[in-house]
Amino acid sequence: MSAYRVTQRAALADRKPVVRTGVSLEALAEGTVLHLLARPNTALPEIIGDAALSGLSLRSVSVGQWFAVGRVALRYEDLDAIQQKLKPVADVVDQSHGRVGILVRGPHATHVLAKGTAIDLTDATFPVGQSSTALIGHIAAHITRTEQDAFELLVLRGFAESLWDDLVRMSLEFS
């Protein structure tokens, strides 16, 4: 019987940041992405309080669902503690290895993203902290405005390279 070792390559690990005039793209380090599915009639403050204690930021996915996102991968013990704490109000599904983050930043970030999505990303309709799931081209992504000129995209791992390549092409105008 032969032994083999499975090595997991971080998605987009070989992609260097792309810096153009007024826009940049950066593959984010893989951290934590937890999908929270609330029990019926659960108040958002209950979920927010528990996620905030863990250093995670909450992003709305749909009614009764959120992503709790952090830049650092949680240890198993910490994940278990969150699951136990939220058990009365929500189910927790670890999506950390299944989703990849891409940061699109700069004054032209909305122009680049507008080439691929039908969502109105202007300040008035999509302020800082706003999240939405949408298609970018043919790829579903979760978009969050994290700063005035910065958007974090969460995409399924299998689509990360394709979305990255699309974003690079969409930003060529600003070379």
PDB file of N, CA and C in Angstrom, residues 32 43 67 71 80 114 130 139 169:
ATOM      1  N   THR A  32     -11.833  32.910   7.522  1.00  0.00           N
ATOM      2  CA  THR A  32     -13.022  32.216   7.997  1.00  0.00           C
ATOM      3  C   THR A  32     -14.263  32.741   7.282  1.00  0.00           C
ATOM      4  N   ALA A  43     -33.916  37.307  16.110  1.00  0.00           N
ATOM      5  CA  ALA A  43     -33.569  38.717  15.926  1.00  0.00           C
ATOM      6  C   ALA A  43     -32.105  38.842  15.530  1.00  0.00           C
ATOM      7  N   PHE A  67     -23.328  35.656   6.339  1.00  0.00           N
ATOM      8  CA  PHE A  67     -21.969  35.142   6.365  1.00  0.00           C
ATOM      9  C   PHE A  67     -21.268  35.859   7.508  1.00  0.00           C
ATOM     10  N   ARG A  71     -10.622  37.493   8.780  1.00  0.00           N
ATOM     11  CA  ARG A  71      -9.372  37.400   8.024  1.00  0.00           C
ATOM     12  C   ARG A  71      -8.479  36.251   8.485  1.00  0.00           C
ATOM     13  N   ASP A  80     -16.088  25.452  17.224  1.00  0.00           N
ATOM     14  CA  ASP A  80     -17.016  24.673  18.046  1.00  0.00           C
ATOM     15  C   ASP A  80     -17.695  25.560  19.084  1.00  0.00           C
ATOM     16  N   ALA A 114     -19.304  47.296 -12.434  1.00  0.00           N
ATOM     17  CA  ALA A 114     -20.503  47.576 -13.233  1.00  0.00           C
ATOM     18  C   ALA A 114     -20.449  46.897 -14.599  1.00  0.00           C
ATOM     19  N   GLN A 130     -23.161  47.321   3.108  1.00  0.00           N
ATOM     20  CA  GLN A 130     -24.208  46.664   2.318  1.00  0.00           C
ATOM     21  C   GLN A 130     -23.644  45.418   1.645  1.00  0.00           C
ATOM     22  N   ILE A 139     -20.885  34.219 -13.079  1.00  0.00           N
ATOM     23  CA  ILE A 139     -20.449  33.638 -11.808  1.00  0.00           C
ATOM     24  C   ILE A 139     -21.174  34.304 -10.638  1.00  0.00           C
ATOM     25  N   ARG A 169      -9.573  41.415 -16.832  1.00  0.00           N
ATOM     26  CA  ARG A 169      -9.984  41.953 -18.153  1.00  0.00           C
ATOM     27  C   ARG A 169     -10.866  43.181 -18.001  1.00  0.00           C
TER      28      ARG A 169
END
